[in-house]
GROMACS .gro file of C-alpha atoms in nm:
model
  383
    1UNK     CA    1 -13.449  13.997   0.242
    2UNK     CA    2 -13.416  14.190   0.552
    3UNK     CA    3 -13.548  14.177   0.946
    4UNK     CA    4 -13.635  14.458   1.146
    5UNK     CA    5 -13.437  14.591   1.421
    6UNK     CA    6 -13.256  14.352   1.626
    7UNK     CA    7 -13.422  14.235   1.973
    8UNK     CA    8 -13.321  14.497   2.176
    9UNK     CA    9 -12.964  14.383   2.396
   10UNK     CA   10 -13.041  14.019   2.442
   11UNK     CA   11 -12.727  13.954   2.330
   12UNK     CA   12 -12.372  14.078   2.260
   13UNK     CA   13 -12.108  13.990   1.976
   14UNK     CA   14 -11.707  14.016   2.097
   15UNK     CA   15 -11.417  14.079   1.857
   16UNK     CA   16 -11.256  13.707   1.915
   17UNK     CA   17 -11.041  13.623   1.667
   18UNK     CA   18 -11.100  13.273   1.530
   19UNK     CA   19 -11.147  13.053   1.198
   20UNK     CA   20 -11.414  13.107   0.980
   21UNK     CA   21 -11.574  12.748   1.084
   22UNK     CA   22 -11.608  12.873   1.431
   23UNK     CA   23 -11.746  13.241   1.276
   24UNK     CA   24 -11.568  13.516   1.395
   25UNK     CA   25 -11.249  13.654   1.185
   26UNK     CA   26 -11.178  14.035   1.245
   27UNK     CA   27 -11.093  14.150   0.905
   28UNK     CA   28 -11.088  14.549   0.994
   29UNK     CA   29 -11.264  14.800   1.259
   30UNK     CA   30 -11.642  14.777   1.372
   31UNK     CA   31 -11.855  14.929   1.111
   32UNK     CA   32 -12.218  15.086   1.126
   33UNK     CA   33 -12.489  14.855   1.176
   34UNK     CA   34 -12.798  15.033   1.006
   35UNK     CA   35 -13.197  14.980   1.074
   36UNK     CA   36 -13.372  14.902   0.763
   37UNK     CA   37 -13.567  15.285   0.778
   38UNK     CA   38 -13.221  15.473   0.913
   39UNK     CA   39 -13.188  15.756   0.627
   40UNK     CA   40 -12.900  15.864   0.812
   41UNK     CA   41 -13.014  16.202   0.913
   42UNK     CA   42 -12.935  16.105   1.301
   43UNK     CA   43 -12.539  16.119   1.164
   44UNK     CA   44 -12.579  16.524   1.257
   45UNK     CA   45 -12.669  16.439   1.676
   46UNK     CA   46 -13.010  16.463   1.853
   47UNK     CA   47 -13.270  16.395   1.616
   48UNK     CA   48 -13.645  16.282   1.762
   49UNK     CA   49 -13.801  15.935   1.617
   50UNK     CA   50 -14.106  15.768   1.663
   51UNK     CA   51 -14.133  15.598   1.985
   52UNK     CA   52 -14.080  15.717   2.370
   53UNK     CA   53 -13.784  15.941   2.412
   54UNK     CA   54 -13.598  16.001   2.755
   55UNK     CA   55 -13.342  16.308   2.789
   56UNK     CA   56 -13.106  16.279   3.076
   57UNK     CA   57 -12.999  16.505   3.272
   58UNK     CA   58 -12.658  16.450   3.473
   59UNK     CA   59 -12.597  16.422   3.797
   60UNK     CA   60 -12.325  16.555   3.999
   61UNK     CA   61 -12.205  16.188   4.186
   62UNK     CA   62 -11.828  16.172   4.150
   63UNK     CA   63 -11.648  15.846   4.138
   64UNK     CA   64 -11.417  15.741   4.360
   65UNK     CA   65 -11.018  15.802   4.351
   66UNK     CA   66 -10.783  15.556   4.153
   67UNK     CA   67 -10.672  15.287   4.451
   68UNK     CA   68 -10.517  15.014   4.249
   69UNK     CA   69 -10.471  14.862   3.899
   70UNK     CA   70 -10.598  14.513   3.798
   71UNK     CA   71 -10.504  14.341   3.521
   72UNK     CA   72 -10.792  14.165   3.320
   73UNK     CA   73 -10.684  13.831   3.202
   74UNK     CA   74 -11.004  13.703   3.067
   75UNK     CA   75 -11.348  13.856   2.948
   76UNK     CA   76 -11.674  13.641   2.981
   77UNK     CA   77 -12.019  13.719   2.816
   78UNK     CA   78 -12.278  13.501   2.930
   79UNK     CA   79 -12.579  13.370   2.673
   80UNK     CA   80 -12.823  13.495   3.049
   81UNK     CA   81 -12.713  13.661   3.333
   82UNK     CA   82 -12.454  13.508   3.569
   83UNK     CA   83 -12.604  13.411   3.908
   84UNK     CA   84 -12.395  13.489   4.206
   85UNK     CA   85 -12.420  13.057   4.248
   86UNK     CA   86 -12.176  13.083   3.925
   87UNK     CA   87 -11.973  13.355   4.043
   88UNK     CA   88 -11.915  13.187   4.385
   89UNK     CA   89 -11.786  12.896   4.203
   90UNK     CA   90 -11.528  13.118   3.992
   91UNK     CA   91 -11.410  13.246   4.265
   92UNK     CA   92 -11.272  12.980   4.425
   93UNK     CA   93 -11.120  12.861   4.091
   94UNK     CA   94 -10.763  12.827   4.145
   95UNK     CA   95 -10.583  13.098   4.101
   96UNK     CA   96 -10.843  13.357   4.015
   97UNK     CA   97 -10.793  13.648   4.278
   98UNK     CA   98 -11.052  13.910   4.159
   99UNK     CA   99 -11.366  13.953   3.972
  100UNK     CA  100 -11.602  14.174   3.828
  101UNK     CA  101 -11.929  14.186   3.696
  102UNK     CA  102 -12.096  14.426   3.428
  103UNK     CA  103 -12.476  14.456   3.262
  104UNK     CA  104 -12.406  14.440   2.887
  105UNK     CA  105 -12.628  14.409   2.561
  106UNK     CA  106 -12.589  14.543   2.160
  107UNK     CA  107 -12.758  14.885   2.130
  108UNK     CA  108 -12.795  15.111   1.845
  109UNK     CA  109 -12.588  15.440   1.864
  110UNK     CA  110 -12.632  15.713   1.584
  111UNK     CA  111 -12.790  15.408   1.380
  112UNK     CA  112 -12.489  15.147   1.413
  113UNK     CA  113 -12.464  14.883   1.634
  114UNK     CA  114 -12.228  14.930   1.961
  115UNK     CA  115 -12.143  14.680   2.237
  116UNK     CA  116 -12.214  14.872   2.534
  117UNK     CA  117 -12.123  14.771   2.885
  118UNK     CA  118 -12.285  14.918   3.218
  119UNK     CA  119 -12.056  15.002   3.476
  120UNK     CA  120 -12.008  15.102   3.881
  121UNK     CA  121 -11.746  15.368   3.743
  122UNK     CA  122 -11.525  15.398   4.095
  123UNK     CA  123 -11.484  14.968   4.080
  124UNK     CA  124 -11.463  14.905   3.703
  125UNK     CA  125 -11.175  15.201   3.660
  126UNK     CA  126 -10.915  14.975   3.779
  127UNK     CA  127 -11.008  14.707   3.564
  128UNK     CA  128 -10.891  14.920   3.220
  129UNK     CA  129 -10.608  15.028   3.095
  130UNK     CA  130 -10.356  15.307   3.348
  131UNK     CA  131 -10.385  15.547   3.093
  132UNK     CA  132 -10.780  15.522   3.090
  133UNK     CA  133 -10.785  15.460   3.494
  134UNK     CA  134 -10.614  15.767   3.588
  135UNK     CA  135 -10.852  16.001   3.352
  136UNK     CA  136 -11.093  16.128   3.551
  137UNK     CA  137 -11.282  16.293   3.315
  138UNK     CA  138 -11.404  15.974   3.203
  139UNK     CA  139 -11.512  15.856   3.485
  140UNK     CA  140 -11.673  16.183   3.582
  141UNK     CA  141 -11.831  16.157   3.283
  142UNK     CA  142 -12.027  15.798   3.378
  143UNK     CA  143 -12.105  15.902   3.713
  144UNK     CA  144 -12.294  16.212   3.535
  145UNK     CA  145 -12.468  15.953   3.353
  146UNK     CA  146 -12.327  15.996   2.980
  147UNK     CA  147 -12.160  15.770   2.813
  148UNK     CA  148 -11.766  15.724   2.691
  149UNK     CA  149 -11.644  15.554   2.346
  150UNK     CA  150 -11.331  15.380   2.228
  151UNK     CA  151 -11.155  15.668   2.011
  152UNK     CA  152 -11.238  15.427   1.704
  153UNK     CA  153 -11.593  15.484   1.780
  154UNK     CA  154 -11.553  15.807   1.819
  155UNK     CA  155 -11.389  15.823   1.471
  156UNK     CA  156 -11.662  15.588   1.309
  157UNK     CA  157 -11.904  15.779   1.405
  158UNK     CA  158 -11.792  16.144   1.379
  159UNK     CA  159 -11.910  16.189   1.762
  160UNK     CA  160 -11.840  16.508   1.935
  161UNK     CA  161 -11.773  16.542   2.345
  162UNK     CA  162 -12.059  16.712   2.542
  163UNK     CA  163 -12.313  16.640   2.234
  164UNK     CA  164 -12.677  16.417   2.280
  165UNK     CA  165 -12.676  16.119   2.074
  166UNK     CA  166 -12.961  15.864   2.052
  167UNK     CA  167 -12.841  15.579   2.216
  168UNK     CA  168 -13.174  15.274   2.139
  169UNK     CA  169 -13.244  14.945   2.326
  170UNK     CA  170 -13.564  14.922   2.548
  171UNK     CA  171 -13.611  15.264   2.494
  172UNK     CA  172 -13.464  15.548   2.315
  173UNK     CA  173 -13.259  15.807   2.520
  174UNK     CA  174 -13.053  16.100   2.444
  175UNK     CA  175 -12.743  16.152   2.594
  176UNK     CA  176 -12.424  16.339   2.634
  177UNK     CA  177 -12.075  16.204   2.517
  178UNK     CA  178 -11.847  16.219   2.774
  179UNK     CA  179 -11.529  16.149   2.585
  180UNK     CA  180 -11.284  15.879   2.496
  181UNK     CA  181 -11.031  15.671   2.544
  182UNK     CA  182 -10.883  15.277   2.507
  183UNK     CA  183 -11.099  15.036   2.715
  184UNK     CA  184 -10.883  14.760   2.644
  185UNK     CA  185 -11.186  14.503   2.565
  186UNK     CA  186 -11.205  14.332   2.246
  187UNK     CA  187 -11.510  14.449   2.054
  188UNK     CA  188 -11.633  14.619   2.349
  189UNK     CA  189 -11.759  14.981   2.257
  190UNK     CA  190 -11.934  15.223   2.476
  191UNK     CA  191 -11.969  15.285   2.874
  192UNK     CA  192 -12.265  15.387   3.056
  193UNK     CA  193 -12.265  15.377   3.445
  194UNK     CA  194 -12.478  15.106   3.615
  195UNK     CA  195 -12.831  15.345   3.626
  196UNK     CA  196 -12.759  15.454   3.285
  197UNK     CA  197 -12.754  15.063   3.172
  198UNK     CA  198 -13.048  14.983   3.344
  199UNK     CA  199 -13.279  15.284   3.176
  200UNK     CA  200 -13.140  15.147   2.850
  201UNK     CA  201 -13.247  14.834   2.925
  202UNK     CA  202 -12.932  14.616   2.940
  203UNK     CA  203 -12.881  14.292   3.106
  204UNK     CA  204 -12.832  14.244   3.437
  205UNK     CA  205 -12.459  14.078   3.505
  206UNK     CA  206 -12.422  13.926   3.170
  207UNK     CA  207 -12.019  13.964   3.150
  208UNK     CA  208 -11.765  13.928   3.378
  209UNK     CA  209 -11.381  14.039   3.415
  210UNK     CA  210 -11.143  13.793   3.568
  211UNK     CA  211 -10.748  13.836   3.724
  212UNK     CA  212 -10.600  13.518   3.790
  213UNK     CA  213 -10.187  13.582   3.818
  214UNK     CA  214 -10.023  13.287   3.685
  215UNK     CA  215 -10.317  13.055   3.597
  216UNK     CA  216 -10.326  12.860   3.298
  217UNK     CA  217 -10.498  13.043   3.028
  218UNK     CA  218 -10.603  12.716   2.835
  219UNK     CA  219 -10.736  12.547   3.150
  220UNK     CA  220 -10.853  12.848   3.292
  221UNK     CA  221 -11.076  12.935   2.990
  222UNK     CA  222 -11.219  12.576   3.018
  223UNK     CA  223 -11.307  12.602   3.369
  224UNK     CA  224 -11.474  12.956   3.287
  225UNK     CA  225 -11.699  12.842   2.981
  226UNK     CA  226 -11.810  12.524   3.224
  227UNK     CA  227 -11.877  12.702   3.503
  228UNK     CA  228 -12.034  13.056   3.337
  229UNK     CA  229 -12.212  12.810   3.097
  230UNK     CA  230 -12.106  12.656   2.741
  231UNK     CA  231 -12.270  12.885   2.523
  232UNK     CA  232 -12.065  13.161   2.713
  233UNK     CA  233 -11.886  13.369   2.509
  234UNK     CA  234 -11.485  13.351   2.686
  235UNK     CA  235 -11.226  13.580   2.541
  236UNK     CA  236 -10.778  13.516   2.646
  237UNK     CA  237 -10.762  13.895   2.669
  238UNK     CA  238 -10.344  13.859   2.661
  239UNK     CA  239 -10.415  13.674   2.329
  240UNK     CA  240 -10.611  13.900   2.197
  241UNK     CA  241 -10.392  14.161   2.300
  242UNK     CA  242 -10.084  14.020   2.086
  243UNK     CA  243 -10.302  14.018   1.768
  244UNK     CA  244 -10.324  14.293   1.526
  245UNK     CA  245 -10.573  14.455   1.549
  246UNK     CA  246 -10.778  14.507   1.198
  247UNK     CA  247 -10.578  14.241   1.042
  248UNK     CA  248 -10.713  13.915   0.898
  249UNK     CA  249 -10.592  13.567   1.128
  250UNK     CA  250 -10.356  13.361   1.021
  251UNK     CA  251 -10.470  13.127   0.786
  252UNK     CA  252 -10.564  12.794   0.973
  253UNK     CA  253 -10.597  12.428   0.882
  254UNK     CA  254 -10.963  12.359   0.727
  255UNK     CA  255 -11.079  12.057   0.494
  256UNK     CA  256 -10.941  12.028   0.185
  257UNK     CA  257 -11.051  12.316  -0.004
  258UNK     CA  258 -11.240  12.535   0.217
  259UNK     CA  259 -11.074  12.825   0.325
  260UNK     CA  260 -10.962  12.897   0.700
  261UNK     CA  261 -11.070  13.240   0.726
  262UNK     CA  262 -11.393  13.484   0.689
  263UNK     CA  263 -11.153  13.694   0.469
  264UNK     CA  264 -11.039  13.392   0.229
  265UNK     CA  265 -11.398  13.290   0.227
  266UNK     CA  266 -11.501  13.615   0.111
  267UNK     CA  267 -11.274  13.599  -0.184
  268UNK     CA  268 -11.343  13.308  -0.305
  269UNK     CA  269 -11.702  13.347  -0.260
  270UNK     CA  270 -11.665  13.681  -0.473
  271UNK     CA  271 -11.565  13.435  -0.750
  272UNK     CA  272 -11.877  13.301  -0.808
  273UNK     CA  273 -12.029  13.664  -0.956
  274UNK     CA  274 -11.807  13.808  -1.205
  275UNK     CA  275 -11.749  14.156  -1.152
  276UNK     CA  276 -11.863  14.148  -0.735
  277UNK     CA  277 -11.553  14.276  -0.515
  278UNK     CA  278 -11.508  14.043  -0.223
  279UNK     CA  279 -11.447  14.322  -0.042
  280UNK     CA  280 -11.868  14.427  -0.075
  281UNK     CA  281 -11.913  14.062   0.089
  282UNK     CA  282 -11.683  14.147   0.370
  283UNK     CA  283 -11.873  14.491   0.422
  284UNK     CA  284 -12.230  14.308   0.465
  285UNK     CA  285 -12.063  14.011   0.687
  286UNK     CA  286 -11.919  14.258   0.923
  287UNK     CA  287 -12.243  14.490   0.907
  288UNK     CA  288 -12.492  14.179   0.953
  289UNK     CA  289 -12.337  14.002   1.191
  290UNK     CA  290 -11.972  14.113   1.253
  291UNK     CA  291 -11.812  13.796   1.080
  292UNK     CA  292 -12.053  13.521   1.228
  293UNK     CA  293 -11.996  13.674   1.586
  294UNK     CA  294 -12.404  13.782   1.627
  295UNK     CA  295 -12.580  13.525   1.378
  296UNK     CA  296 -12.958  13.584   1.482
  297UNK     CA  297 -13.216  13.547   1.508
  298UNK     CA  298 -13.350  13.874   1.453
  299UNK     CA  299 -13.665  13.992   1.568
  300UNK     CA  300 -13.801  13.906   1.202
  301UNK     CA  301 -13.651  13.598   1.186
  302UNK     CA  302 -13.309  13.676   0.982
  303UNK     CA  303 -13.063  13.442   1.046
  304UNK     CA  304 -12.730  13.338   0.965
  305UNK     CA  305 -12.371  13.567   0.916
  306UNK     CA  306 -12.551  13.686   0.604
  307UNK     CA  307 -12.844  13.771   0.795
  308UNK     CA  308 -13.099  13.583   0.541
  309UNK     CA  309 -13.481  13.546   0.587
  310UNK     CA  310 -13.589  13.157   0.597
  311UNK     CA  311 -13.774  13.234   0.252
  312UNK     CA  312 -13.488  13.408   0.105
  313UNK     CA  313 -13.265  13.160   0.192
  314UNK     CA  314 -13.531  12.879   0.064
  315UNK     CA  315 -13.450  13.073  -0.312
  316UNK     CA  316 -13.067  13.146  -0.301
  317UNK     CA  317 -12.940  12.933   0.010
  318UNK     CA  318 -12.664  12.696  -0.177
  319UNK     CA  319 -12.423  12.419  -0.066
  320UNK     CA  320 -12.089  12.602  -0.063
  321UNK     CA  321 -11.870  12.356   0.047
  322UNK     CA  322 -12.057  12.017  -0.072
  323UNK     CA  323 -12.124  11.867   0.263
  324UNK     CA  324 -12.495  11.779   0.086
  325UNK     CA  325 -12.672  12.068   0.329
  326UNK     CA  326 -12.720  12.421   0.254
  327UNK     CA  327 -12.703  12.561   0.614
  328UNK     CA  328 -12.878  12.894   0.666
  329UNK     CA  329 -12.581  12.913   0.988
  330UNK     CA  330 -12.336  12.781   0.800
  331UNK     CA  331 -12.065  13.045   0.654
  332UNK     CA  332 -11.958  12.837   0.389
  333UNK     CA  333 -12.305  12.764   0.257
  334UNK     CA  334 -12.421  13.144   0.381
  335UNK     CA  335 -12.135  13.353   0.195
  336UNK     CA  336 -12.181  13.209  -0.131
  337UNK     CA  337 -12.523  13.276  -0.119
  338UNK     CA  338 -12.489  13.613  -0.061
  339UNK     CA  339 -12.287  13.620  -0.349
  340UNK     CA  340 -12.550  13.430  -0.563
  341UNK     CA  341 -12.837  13.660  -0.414
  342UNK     CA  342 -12.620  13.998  -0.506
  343UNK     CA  343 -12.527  13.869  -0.859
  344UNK     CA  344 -12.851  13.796  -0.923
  345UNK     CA  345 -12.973  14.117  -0.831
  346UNK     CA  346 -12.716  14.286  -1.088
  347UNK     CA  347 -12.418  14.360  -0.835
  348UNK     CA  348 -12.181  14.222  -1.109
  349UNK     CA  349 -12.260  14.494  -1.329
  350UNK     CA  350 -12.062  14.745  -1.078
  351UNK     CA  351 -12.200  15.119  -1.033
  352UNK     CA  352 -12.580  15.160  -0.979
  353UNK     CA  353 -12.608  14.782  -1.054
  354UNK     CA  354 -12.436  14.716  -0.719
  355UNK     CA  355 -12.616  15.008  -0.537
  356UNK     CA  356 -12.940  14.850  -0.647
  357UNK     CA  357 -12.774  14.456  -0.576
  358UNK     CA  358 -12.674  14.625  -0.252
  359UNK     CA  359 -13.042  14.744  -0.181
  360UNK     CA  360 -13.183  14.479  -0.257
  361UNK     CA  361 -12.997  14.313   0.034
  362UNK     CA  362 -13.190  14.608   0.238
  363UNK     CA  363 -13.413  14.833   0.183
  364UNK     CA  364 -13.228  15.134   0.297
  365UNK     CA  365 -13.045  15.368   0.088
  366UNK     CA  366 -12.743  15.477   0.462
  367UNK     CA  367 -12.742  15.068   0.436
  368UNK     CA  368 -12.628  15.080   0.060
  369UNK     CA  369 -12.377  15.401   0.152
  370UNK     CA  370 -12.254  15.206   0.462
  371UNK     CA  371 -12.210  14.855   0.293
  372UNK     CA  372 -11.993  15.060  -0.001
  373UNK     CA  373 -11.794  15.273   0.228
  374UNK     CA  374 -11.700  14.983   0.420
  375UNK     CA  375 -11.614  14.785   0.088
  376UNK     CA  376 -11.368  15.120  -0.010
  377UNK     CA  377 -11.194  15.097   0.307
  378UNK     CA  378 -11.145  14.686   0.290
  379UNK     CA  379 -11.006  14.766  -0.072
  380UNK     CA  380 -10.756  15.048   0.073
  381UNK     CA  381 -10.615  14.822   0.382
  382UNK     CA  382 -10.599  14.531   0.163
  383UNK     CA  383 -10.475  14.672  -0.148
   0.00000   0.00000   0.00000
């Protein structure tokens, strides 16, 4: 059923909130995104792997002082990196005063998947929220070339300041925490400084921050996704800002019968296997591809929200919402078949049946443990 590890940071899923047609529903926090062979030992801090390892050592370049405060109105992720052609012609978009670049990509961190961005610590401080700009510990921290977490992160992952961590994407490095704090970007994780980013192998100018005082968002964000490029990923960050964070969206209009969010779908998808909680579905949607936000392909060839293998899918891929297709990409074909694929490895049967349903799904024993302390904490916030 399952790929191999994801290609290393070619690309980077955001927490937008949106329908379940356009894939991407935030039902609760980020969870752990597990390699097939994680046993979970690396949960304890520095633990060596196959593969080249780098340990870094700090330096001792400070950042510069807080000057000013921007305020962010919109968050771009590019599909490549943005050419300074593009960013010219952003610039002189009306109304948009000041802009900022970043190298982004998904990496592993203590086996989950983060969205880490690479940063020029003394210009990106201004961009975040005051209480995060005026730390200077955390900025410190990035100039000495370790990295700084949300605090949910931190949480997640039971991460401890001034402790190495594996951090993977080109290569494997261990480094320090630095600490934490609100970065004020929608499904945006971890910060390394600009050298750190490029050692980890992230790409080069793949997101951009925009200010633009008194634009209009909805023709703003138009102009951004032409000009950046239409498969660019472009988040309202005062919209997303006024959204709870960790609940499910408000239900929206859909055909007839299908329903208007990842976390209906789930449910009614559970339906289909007697005995499967919805709330295991949710835990492998967020864990495979955070609610249709990072669909594939993998580096194996998984594809889909659910993550399924062409063959797989060939087997258990169904028609969920009658349009005559069953589309591997689809969620409303690829949720159902999830279900259909679990129940008919025994998942209905609850206890080990699930565990084995669950491994089944993949082969990894901190994937089962993941996928059923996620489900536990999507029963206790929607209970």
């Amino acid at each position: 059923m399952r790929r191999g590890l994801p290609a290393a940071v070619a690309a980077i899923a955001l927490a937008a909130t949106a329908t379940a047609a356009s894939g991407a529903v935030y039902v609760v926090t980020a969870a752990p995104k597990t390699t097939p062979k994680d046993d979970g030992a690396a949960a304890s801090g520095r633990r060596a792997t196959n593969g080249p390892v780098t340990t870094i050592v700090p330096s001792t370049e400070q950042p510069a002082a807080l000057r000013r405060v921007v305020d962010p109105d919109f968050l771009v992720v590019a599909d490549r990196p943005v050419t300074s052609a593009r960013l010219r012609s952003v610039s002189q978009v009306k109304r948009v005063r000041d802009l900022i670049t970043v190298d982004a990509g998904a990496v592993q961190l203590q086996g989950g998947r983060v969205n880490m961005f690479a940063v020029d610590p003394s210009a990106f401080r201004a961009w975040t929220p005051p209480g995060t700009a005026k730390n200077d510990g955390l900025w410190n921290a990035l100039a000495q070339d370790r990295f700084v977490v949300t605090d949910e992160v931190q949480q997640q992952f039971g991460l401890r300041e001034s402790m190495q961590y594996p951090i993977i994407g080109r290569t494997q490095l261990f480094v320090t925490m630095g600490g934490s704090g609100s970065l004020g970007l929608p499904g945006i994780n971890v910060l390394v400084g600009r050298e750190m980013g490029r050692r980890i192998g992230l790409v080069h100018d793949l997101a951009l921050l925009v200010n633009a005082p008194g634009a209009d968002h909805a023709m703003l964000g138009s102009q951004l996704r032409k000009l950046v490029g239409a498969h660019s990923q472009v988040i309202d960050l005062h919209q997303s800002a006024t959204q709870s964070q960790g609940q499910p969206a408000q239900q929206q209009r859909s055909p007839a019968g299908r329903p208007g969010t990842y976390l209906a779908l789930y449910q009614q998808s559970a339906r289909l296997c007697p005995g499967l909680s919805w709330t295991v579905l949710a835990a492998i949607g967020q864990i495979e591809s955070d609610h249709g936000r990072n669909t594939g392909p993998s580096s194996a060839g998984a594809l889909g929200p659910m993550q399924f293998m062409p063959a797989t899918w060939r087997t258990y891929g169904v028609d969920g919402d009658g349009d005559g297709k069953a589309d591997i990409m689809d969620p409303y074909d690829a949720v159902p078949a999830a279900a259909k694929y679990l129940c008919a490895s025994g998942a209905g049967r609850g206890g080990s049946g699930l565990s084995r349903a669950i491994w089944a799904y993949n082969h990894s024993q901190s994937y089962v443990n993941n996928v059923l302390s996620l489900a536990q904490a999507y029963a206790r916030r929607y209970s």
